[in-house]
Amino acid sequence: MHRPVRALLTVLFLVASVAIAAPAPAAPLPRAKGCKGLVALTFDDGPARGTTHRLLQILQKKRVPATFFMVGQRVAADPRAAREVERAGFLTANHSWDHRDMRTQSYREVRQSLRATRRAMKRAGLHPTDLMRPPYGALAPPARRAIRDAGYVPVMWSADSLDWKSGDADQIARRILGGLRPGKRNIVLQHDGVNRSPISVAAVSQVIRVAKRRGYCFTALDERGRPGFPTPTVTATAKDGTEGGEAVVTLRLDKPAGRDTAVVVEALSGTATVGADLPPLHLRVEIPAGRLKAKVRIPITADAVAEPTEHFTLRLRHPEGLRIVQETTQVAVLDVPPPTAPAAPATRTDLPGPPFLALGPKYS
């Protein structure tokens, strides 16, 4: 297997499941020292197909991340609208099954509500975070225990738009902007699933424009429910290559990132030689927000020499927004012997039969 490599390396990104809307990259992680303060936009009570779709278009156009706290019944009623949120690159979270005040619910009822909502989100094809928001921000000791025991992190807010109550788009935007505090981690509460949500959605562009002009940076919510981004782990699995074919390496995230992520993939020589048996590889692989995996296809050179199985090493380096669990993965290269020409049929040779001998006298 020692001929020059002529094939090109190709990279193919795969969506974790069928995309409903074309994904758009989320904003990069802001550097706190360059921001007057961090702002996390959050939206409750959805999804509502038309309203949520318009909101996603605004956020994608402005390249601003957000986190959506979804009601289980709404997800079950319109899984397509729920999927659109994640495929567009945004994080999803739990907002109970039917938006009941958790102060009136027992420990068991709260657990059932959270479980049913998560089940609906999973069935819709989502990969929800472990964040939750209690309806009305209302909690009692039994609900707090149920949330904790279910493994959820409750998330409240610091700037309330009161969009469900009153105001036109300008008034709602002014309430939000007036609630932002410099040097703080601001969490904004809006709704995409109530009657007045179209008015609230109309305020989003103004909020983004003015807040950016004032020096604020937009982010999502991290694993602790604070403005920031979660950091998924990335793993690599390899499908063995064959001479004259390709090795396929799949990069997988364990959860959505809410932003674009990337990692550098390198190939290191083993018994299979980089530059001879496979092309040199030092590639920055991007995984856009809303996607959970990417594939790297590595062409393998063929030759006419029968050899045992060879190996090379794939190494992950320089993660951006990711955490590497295992830095190296071994990839096998299987030898495919050249086809042999079919054996020619044997030439037929007719041998003479035994000589005919005259019979002598019969013996009795």
GROMACS .gro file of C-alpha atoms in nm:
model
  364
    1MET     CA    1   0.000   0.000   0.000
    2HIS     CA    2   0.264   0.254  -0.091
    3ARG     CA    3   0.142   0.458  -0.388
    4PRO     CA    4   0.079   0.834  -0.399
    5VAL     CA    5  -0.265   0.931  -0.275
    6ARG     CA    6  -0.478   1.103  -0.538
    7ALA     CA    7  -0.820   1.101  -0.374
    8LEU     CA    8  -0.949   1.409  -0.196
    9LEU     CA    9  -1.057   1.423   0.164
   10THR     CA   10  -1.421   1.505   0.206
   11VAL     CA   11  -1.612   1.606   0.513
   12LEU     CA   12  -1.983   1.541   0.549
   13PHE     CA   13  -2.194   1.687   0.826
   14LEU     CA   14  -2.502   1.491   0.932
   15VAL     CA   15  -2.793   1.627   1.131
   16ALA     CA   16  -2.889   1.421   1.433
   17SER     CA   17  -3.236   1.384   1.285
   18VAL     CA   18  -3.439   1.533   1.001
   19ALA     CA   19  -3.408   1.911   0.986
   20ILE     CA   20  -3.724   2.116   0.975
   21ALA     CA   21  -3.562   2.454   0.923
   22ALA     CA   22  -3.218   2.531   0.784
   23PRO     CA   23  -2.989   2.568   1.084
   24ALA     CA   24  -2.814   2.895   1.140
   25PRO     CA   25  -2.505   2.936   1.354
   26ALA     CA   26  -2.554   3.078   1.700
   27ALA     CA   27  -2.342   3.361   1.830
   28PRO     CA   28  -1.993   3.272   1.953
   29LEU     CA   29  -1.919   3.260   2.322
   30PRO     CA   30  -1.868   3.619   2.434
   31ARG     CA   31  -1.563   3.722   2.629
   32ALA     CA   32  -1.685   3.869   2.956
   33LYS     CA   33  -1.410   4.132   2.959
   34GLY     CA   34  -1.541   4.270   2.629
   35CYS     CA   35  -1.903   4.290   2.741
   36LYS     CA   36  -2.087   4.535   2.957
   37GLY     CA   37  -2.291   4.240   3.076
   38LEU     CA   38  -2.430   3.908   2.958
   39VAL     CA   39  -2.790   3.869   2.844
   40ALA     CA   40  -2.969   3.536   2.806
   41LEU     CA   41  -3.303   3.549   2.625
   42THR     CA   42  -3.550   3.282   2.740
   43PHE     CA   43  -3.895   3.206   2.604
   44ASP     CA   44  -4.170   3.016   2.788
   45ASP     CA   45  -4.492   2.830   2.712
   46GLY     CA   46  -4.424   2.725   2.352
   47PRO     CA   47  -4.399   2.596   2.102
   48ALA     CA   48  -4.666   2.775   1.902
   49ARG     CA   49  -4.600   2.707   1.536
   50GLY     CA   50  -4.649   3.046   1.372
   51THR     CA   51  -4.522   3.260   1.659
   52THR     CA   52  -4.225   3.038   1.742
   53HIS     CA   53  -4.127   3.018   1.375
   54ARG     CA   54  -4.123   3.399   1.340
   55LEU     CA   55  -3.918   3.427   1.657
   56LEU     CA   56  -3.662   3.176   1.528
   57GLN     CA   57  -3.626   3.374   1.207
   58ILE     CA   58  -3.547   3.690   1.403
   59LEU     CA   59  -3.295   3.519   1.629
   60GLN     CA   60  -3.123   3.348   1.337
   61LYS     CA   61  -3.102   3.671   1.139
   62LYS     CA   62  -2.957   3.856   1.438
   63ARG     CA   63  -2.728   3.559   1.523
   64VAL     CA   64  -2.846   3.563   1.885
   65PRO     CA   65  -2.886   3.244   2.095
   66ALA     CA   66  -3.177   3.171   2.327
   67THR     CA   67  -3.324   2.899   2.547
   68PHE     CA   68  -3.681   2.774   2.508
   69PHE     CA   69  -3.875   2.638   2.808
   70MET     CA   70  -4.144   2.417   2.655
   71VAL     CA   71  -4.477   2.294   2.787
   72GLY     CA   72  -4.514   1.918   2.742
   73GLN     CA   73  -4.871   1.928   2.613
   74ARG     CA   74  -4.774   2.176   2.344
   75VAL     CA   75  -4.476   1.964   2.238
   76ALA     CA   76  -4.697   1.655   2.212
   77ALA     CA   77  -4.956   1.851   2.012
   78ASP     CA   78  -4.701   1.996   1.766
   79PRO     CA   79  -4.371   1.802   1.769
   80ARG     CA   80  -4.273   1.954   1.436
   81ALA     CA   81  -4.269   2.305   1.582
   82ALA     CA   82  -4.067   2.178   1.878
   83ARG     CA   83  -3.810   2.013   1.651
   84GLU     CA   84  -3.771   2.334   1.455
   85VAL     CA   85  -3.637   2.508   1.764
   86GLU     CA   86  -3.351   2.265   1.821
   87ARG     CA   87  -3.269   2.221   1.453
   88ALA     CA   88  -3.237   2.598   1.426
   89GLY     CA   89  -2.960   2.577   1.687
   90PHE     CA   90  -3.136   2.670   2.011
   91LEU     CA   91  -3.147   2.493   2.347
   92THR     CA   92  -3.468   2.347   2.488
   93ALA     CA   93  -3.575   2.297   2.849
   94ASN     CA   94  -3.866   2.171   3.062
   95HIS     CA   95  -4.160   2.396   3.162
   96SER     CA   96  -4.392   2.126   3.303
   97TRP     CA   97  -4.662   1.925   3.131
   98ASP     CA   98  -4.967   2.152   3.163
   99HIS     CA   99  -4.838   2.474   3.323
  100ARG     CA  100  -4.995   2.412   3.664
  101ASP     CA  101  -4.881   2.605   3.970
  102MET     CA  102  -4.636   2.367   4.137
  103ARG     CA  103  -4.723   2.503   4.480
  104THR     CA  104  -5.052   2.317   4.446
  105GLN     CA  105  -4.891   1.989   4.338
  106SER     CA  106  -4.753   1.702   4.540
  107TYR     CA  107  -4.401   1.567   4.511
  108ARG     CA  108  -4.530   1.283   4.293
  109GLU     CA  109  -4.733   1.512   4.067
  110VAL     CA  110  -4.432   1.734   3.999
  111ARG     CA  111  -4.216   1.432   3.916
  112GLN     CA  112  -4.483   1.301   3.680
  113SER     CA  113  -4.518   1.641   3.511
  114LEU     CA  114  -4.145   1.670   3.448
  115ARG     CA  115  -4.119   1.310   3.332
  116ALA     CA  116  -4.411   1.339   3.090
  117THR     CA  117  -4.270   1.657   2.940
  118ARG     CA  118  -3.926   1.508   2.890
  119ARG     CA  119  -4.081   1.201   2.730
  120ALA     CA  120  -4.277   1.418   2.486
  121MET     CA  121  -3.964   1.614   2.398
  122LYS     CA  122  -3.766   1.297   2.336
  123ARG     CA  123  -4.043   1.153   2.121
  124ALA     CA  124  -4.041   1.475   1.920
  125GLY     CA  125  -3.672   1.418   1.845
  126LEU     CA  126  -3.532   1.678   2.087
  127HIS     CA  127  -3.231   1.654   2.315
  128PRO     CA  128  -3.351   1.869   2.606
  129THR     CA  129  -3.120   2.019   2.865
  130ASP     CA  130  -3.156   1.942   3.236
  131LEU     CA  131  -3.290   2.292   3.299
  132MET     CA  132  -3.649   2.359   3.403
  133ARG     CA  133  -3.858   2.661   3.488
  134PRO     CA  134  -4.155   2.629   3.723
  135PRO     CA  135  -4.474   2.788   3.589
  136TYR     CA  136  -4.521   3.137   3.733
  137GLY     CA  137  -4.184   3.093   3.905
  138ALA     CA  138  -4.384   2.935   4.188
  139LEU     CA  139  -4.231   2.667   4.410
  140ALA     CA  140  -4.300   2.497   4.742
  141PRO     CA  141  -4.078   2.253   4.937
  142PRO     CA  142  -4.232   1.936   4.782
  143ALA     CA  143  -4.177   2.075   4.432
  144ARG     CA  144  -3.821   2.177   4.511
  145ARG     CA  145  -3.742   1.825   4.631
  146ALA     CA  146  -3.907   1.670   4.325
  147ILE     CA  147  -3.711   1.893   4.088
  148ARG     CA  148  -3.384   1.816   4.264
  149ASP     CA  149  -3.448   1.442   4.281
  150ALA     CA  150  -3.539   1.435   3.910
  151GLY     CA  151  -3.199   1.586   3.828
  152TYR     CA  152  -3.323   1.924   3.708
  153VAL     CA  153  -3.183   2.272   3.767
  154PRO     CA  154  -3.458   2.533   3.826
  155VAL     CA  155  -3.407   2.860   3.638
  156MET     CA  156  -3.575   3.190   3.725
  157TRP     CA  157  -3.518   3.532   3.564
  158SER     CA  158  -3.384   3.878   3.640
  159ALA     CA  159  -3.566   4.090   3.378
  160ASP     CA  160  -3.940   4.031   3.337
  161SER     CA  161  -4.097   4.159   3.015
  162LEU     CA  162  -4.454   4.124   3.154
  163ASP     CA  163  -4.541   4.056   2.791
  164TRP     CA  164  -4.834   3.833   2.892
  165LYS     CA  165  -4.996   4.120   3.080
  166SER     CA  166  -4.985   4.443   2.882
  167GLY     CA  167  -4.794   4.675   2.651
  168ASP     CA  168  -4.714   4.712   2.285
  169ALA     CA  169  -4.382   4.601   2.134
  170ASP     CA  170  -4.202   4.925   2.224
  171GLN     CA  171  -4.323   4.914   2.584
  172ILE     CA  172  -4.220   4.551   2.623
  173ALA     CA  173  -3.875   4.628   2.479
  174ARG     CA  174  -3.832   4.921   2.720
  175ARG     CA  175  -3.921   4.701   3.017
  176ILE     CA  176  -3.660   4.446   2.917
  177LEU     CA  177  -3.389   4.700   2.845
  178GLY     CA  178  -3.465   4.882   3.170
  179GLY     CA  179  -3.415   4.556   3.358
  180LEU     CA  180  -3.066   4.486   3.224
  181ARG     CA  181  -2.782   4.548   3.469
  182PRO     CA  182  -2.420   4.607   3.365
  183GLY     CA  183  -2.167   4.365   3.506
  184LYS     CA  184  -2.442   4.113   3.575
  185ARG     CA  185  -2.567   3.790   3.423
  186ASN     CA  186  -2.910   3.895   3.300
  187ILE     CA  187  -3.185   3.642   3.225
  188VAL     CA  188  -3.480   3.784   3.029
  189LEU     CA  189  -3.826   3.629   3.052
  190GLN     CA  190  -4.055   3.638   2.747
  191HIS     CA  191  -4.322   3.406   2.608
  192ASP     CA  192  -4.372   3.249   2.266
  193GLY     CA  193  -4.683   3.049   2.359
  194VAL     CA  194  -4.941   3.292   2.504
  195ASN     CA  195  -5.203   3.511   2.336
  196ARG     CA  196  -4.986   3.823   2.345
  197SER     CA  197  -4.672   3.644   2.224
  198PRO     CA  198  -4.680   3.793   1.870
  199ILE     CA  199  -4.650   4.139   2.030
  200SER     CA  200  -4.362   4.020   2.247
  201VAL     CA  201  -4.183   3.865   1.949
  202ALA     CA  202  -4.211   4.198   1.769
  203ALA     CA  203  -4.006   4.354   2.051
  204VAL     CA  204  -3.710   4.116   2.017
  205SER     CA  205  -3.528   4.295   1.735
  206GLN     CA  206  -3.536   4.624   1.926
  207VAL     CA  207  -3.411   4.458   2.242
  208ILE     CA  208  -3.118   4.302   2.057
  209ARG     CA  209  -3.028   4.617   1.867
  210VAL     CA  210  -3.032   4.851   2.167
  211ALA     CA  211  -2.868   4.607   2.410
  212LYS     CA  212  -2.580   4.545   2.168
  213ARG     CA  213  -2.538   4.918   2.117
  214ARG     CA  214  -2.510   4.955   2.494
  215GLY     CA  215  -2.233   4.693   2.503
  216TYR     CA  216  -2.420   4.381   2.616
  217CYS     CA  217  -2.341   4.036   2.478
  218PHE     CA  218  -2.602   3.767   2.419
  219THR     CA  219  -2.563   3.407   2.528
  220ALA     CA  220  -2.773   3.100   2.608
  221LEU     CA  221  -2.791   2.920   2.945
  222ASP     CA  222  -2.524   2.680   3.064
  223GLU     CA  223  -2.569   2.356   3.260
  224ARG     CA  224  -2.617   2.551   3.585
  225GLY     CA  225  -2.887   2.773   3.440
  226ARG     CA  226  -2.663   3.079   3.422
  227PRO     CA  227  -2.594   3.292   3.114
  228GLY     CA  228  -2.331   3.104   2.918
  229PHE     CA  229  -2.314   2.795   2.701
  230PRO     CA  230  -2.305   2.427   2.792
  231THR     CA  231  -1.990   2.238   2.701
  232PRO     CA  232  -2.069   1.902   2.540
  233THR     CA  233  -1.820   1.619   2.521
  234VAL     CA  234  -1.705   1.503   2.178
  235THR     CA  235  -1.614   1.144   2.099
  236ALA     CA  236  -1.482   0.983   1.781
  237THR     CA  237  -1.574   0.639   1.652
  238ALA     CA  238  -1.418   0.486   1.341
  239LYS     CA  239  -1.545   0.251   1.076
  240ASP     CA  240  -1.249   0.053   0.944
  241GLY     CA  241  -1.114   0.154   0.606
  242THR     CA  242  -1.042  -0.067   0.308
  243GLU     CA  243  -0.781  -0.027   0.039
  244GLY     CA  244  -0.929   0.162  -0.250
  245GLY     CA  245  -1.217   0.273  -0.026
  246GLU     CA  246  -1.233   0.500   0.274
  247ALA     CA  247  -1.226   0.509   0.652
  248VAL     CA  248  -1.525   0.686   0.808
  249VAL     CA  249  -1.483   0.869   1.139
  250THR     CA  250  -1.792   1.000   1.321
  251LEU     CA  251  -1.764   1.284   1.572
  252ARG     CA  252  -2.054   1.290   1.822
  253LEU     CA  253  -2.163   1.542   2.085
  254ASP     CA  254  -2.336   1.409   2.395
  255LYS     CA  255  -2.578   1.706   2.403
  256PRO     CA  256  -2.660   2.025   2.209
  257ALA     CA  257  -2.420   2.314   2.248
  258GLY     CA  258  -2.645   2.608   2.160
  259ARG     CA  259  -2.363   2.749   1.945
  260ASP     CA  260  -2.120   2.645   1.674
  261THR     CA  261  -1.845   2.414   1.797
  262ALA     CA  262  -1.530   2.274   1.636
  263VAL     CA  263  -1.239   2.038   1.689
  264VAL     CA  264  -0.919   1.969   1.494
  265VAL     CA  265  -0.881   1.615   1.357
  266GLU     CA  266  -0.533   1.481   1.280
  267ALA     CA  267  -0.407   1.150   1.141
  268LEU     CA  268  -0.087   0.997   1.281
  269SER     CA  269   0.108   0.718   1.114
  270GLY     CA  270   0.106   0.368   1.252
  271THR     CA  271   0.164   0.060   1.045
  272ALA     CA  272  -0.038   0.250   0.785
  273THR     CA  273   0.162   0.555   0.675
  274VAL     CA  274   0.019   0.905   0.645
  275GLY     CA  275   0.116   1.047   0.308
  276ALA     CA  276   0.137   0.706   0.144
  277ASP     CA  277  -0.150   0.490   0.260
  278LEU     CA  278  -0.378   0.785   0.338
  279PRO     CA  279  -0.357   1.161   0.279
  280PRO     CA  280  -0.208   1.401   0.534
  281LEU     CA  281  -0.489   1.512   0.762
  282HIS     CA  282  -0.503   1.822   0.981
  283LEU     CA  283  -0.861   1.940   0.957
  284ARG     CA  284  -1.075   2.175   1.164
  285VAL     CA  285  -1.418   2.014   1.170
  286GLU     CA  286  -1.711   2.242   1.256
  287ILE     CA  287  -2.036   2.115   1.408
  288PRO     CA  288  -2.297   2.388   1.367
  289ALA     CA  289  -2.547   2.470   1.639
  290GLY     CA  290  -2.843   2.237   1.616
  291ARG     CA  291  -2.636   1.941   1.500
  292LEU     CA  292  -2.492   1.662   1.708
  293LYS     CA  293  -2.250   1.485   1.477
  294ALA     CA  294  -2.020   1.517   1.180
  295LYS     CA  295  -1.850   1.261   0.960
  296VAL     CA  296  -1.498   1.269   0.820
  297ARG     CA  297  -1.427   1.043   0.522
  298ILE     CA  298  -1.061   0.951   0.468
  299PRO     CA  299  -0.968   0.789   0.134
  300ILE     CA  300  -0.734   0.489   0.148
  301THR     CA  301  -0.486   0.401  -0.127
  302ALA     CA  302  -0.508   0.061  -0.291
  303ASP     CA  303  -0.219  -0.152  -0.414
  304ALA     CA  304  -0.169  -0.502  -0.545
  305VAL     CA  305   0.024  -0.633  -0.248
  306ALA     CA  306  -0.138  -0.874  -0.005
  307GLU     CA  307  -0.070  -0.746   0.349
  308PRO     CA  308  -0.202  -0.795   0.700
  309THR     CA  309  -0.438  -0.539   0.855
  310GLU     CA  310  -0.268  -0.205   0.922
  311HIS     CA  311  -0.360   0.081   1.156
  312PHE     CA  312  -0.328   0.456   1.193
  313THR     CA  313  -0.426   0.686   1.480
  314LEU     CA  314  -0.683   0.963   1.471
  315ARG     CA  315  -0.621   1.243   1.720
  316LEU     CA  316  -0.860   1.518   1.838
  317ARG     CA  317  -0.709   1.852   1.936
  318HIS     CA  318  -0.795   2.218   1.999
  319PRO     CA  319  -1.163   2.186   2.094
  320GLU     CA  320  -1.378   2.497   2.064
  321GLY     CA  321  -1.684   2.489   2.287
  322LEU     CA  322  -1.630   2.117   2.344
  323ARG     CA  323  -1.457   1.884   2.587
  324ILE     CA  324  -1.254   1.589   2.455
  325VAL     CA  325  -1.308   1.265   2.643
  326GLN     CA  326  -1.062   1.044   2.454
  327GLU     CA  327  -0.793   1.214   2.251
  328THR     CA  328  -0.695   0.928   2.020
  329THR     CA  329  -0.877   0.655   1.831
  330GLN     CA  330  -0.719   0.373   1.633
  331VAL     CA  331  -0.844   0.311   1.281
  332ALA     CA  332  -0.788  -0.018   1.098
  333VAL     CA  333  -0.708  -0.045   0.728
  334LEU     CA  334  -0.814  -0.377   0.583
  335ASP     CA  335  -0.630  -0.522   0.287
  336VAL     CA  336  -0.841  -0.619  -0.012
  337PRO     CA  337  -0.650  -0.859  -0.235
  338PRO     CA  338  -0.661  -0.780  -0.608
  339PRO     CA  339  -0.914  -0.984  -0.798
  340THR     CA  340  -0.767  -1.289  -0.961
  341ALA     CA  341  -0.846  -1.387  -1.317
  342PRO     CA  342  -1.084  -1.682  -1.341
  343ALA     CA  343  -0.903  -2.008  -1.395
  344ALA     CA  344  -0.900  -2.122  -1.757
  345PRO     CA  345  -1.094  -2.441  -1.814
  346ALA     CA  346  -0.869  -2.747  -1.828
  347THR     CA  347  -0.785  -2.874  -2.178
  348ARG     CA  348  -0.965  -3.200  -2.247
  349THR     CA  349  -0.748  -3.487  -2.354
  350ASP     CA  350  -0.913  -3.804  -2.482
  351LEU     CA  351  -0.703  -4.101  -2.393
  352PRO     CA  352  -0.728  -4.411  -2.609
  353GLY     CA  353  -0.947  -4.679  -2.469
  354PRO     CA  354  -0.808  -5.012  -2.359
  355PRO     CA  355  -0.688  -5.233  -2.649
  356PHE     CA  356  -0.944  -5.478  -2.780
  357LEU     CA  357  -0.817  -5.825  -2.729
  358ALA     CA  358  -0.961  -6.124  -2.907
  359LEU     CA  359  -1.121  -6.361  -2.669
  360GLY     CA  360  -0.966  -6.700  -2.643
  361PRO     CA  361  -1.148  -7.024  -2.579
  362LYS     CA  362  -1.420  -7.010  -2.322
  363TYR     CA  363  -1.341  -7.165  -1.993
  364SER     CA  364  -1.603  -7.329  -1.789
   0.00000   0.00000   0.00000
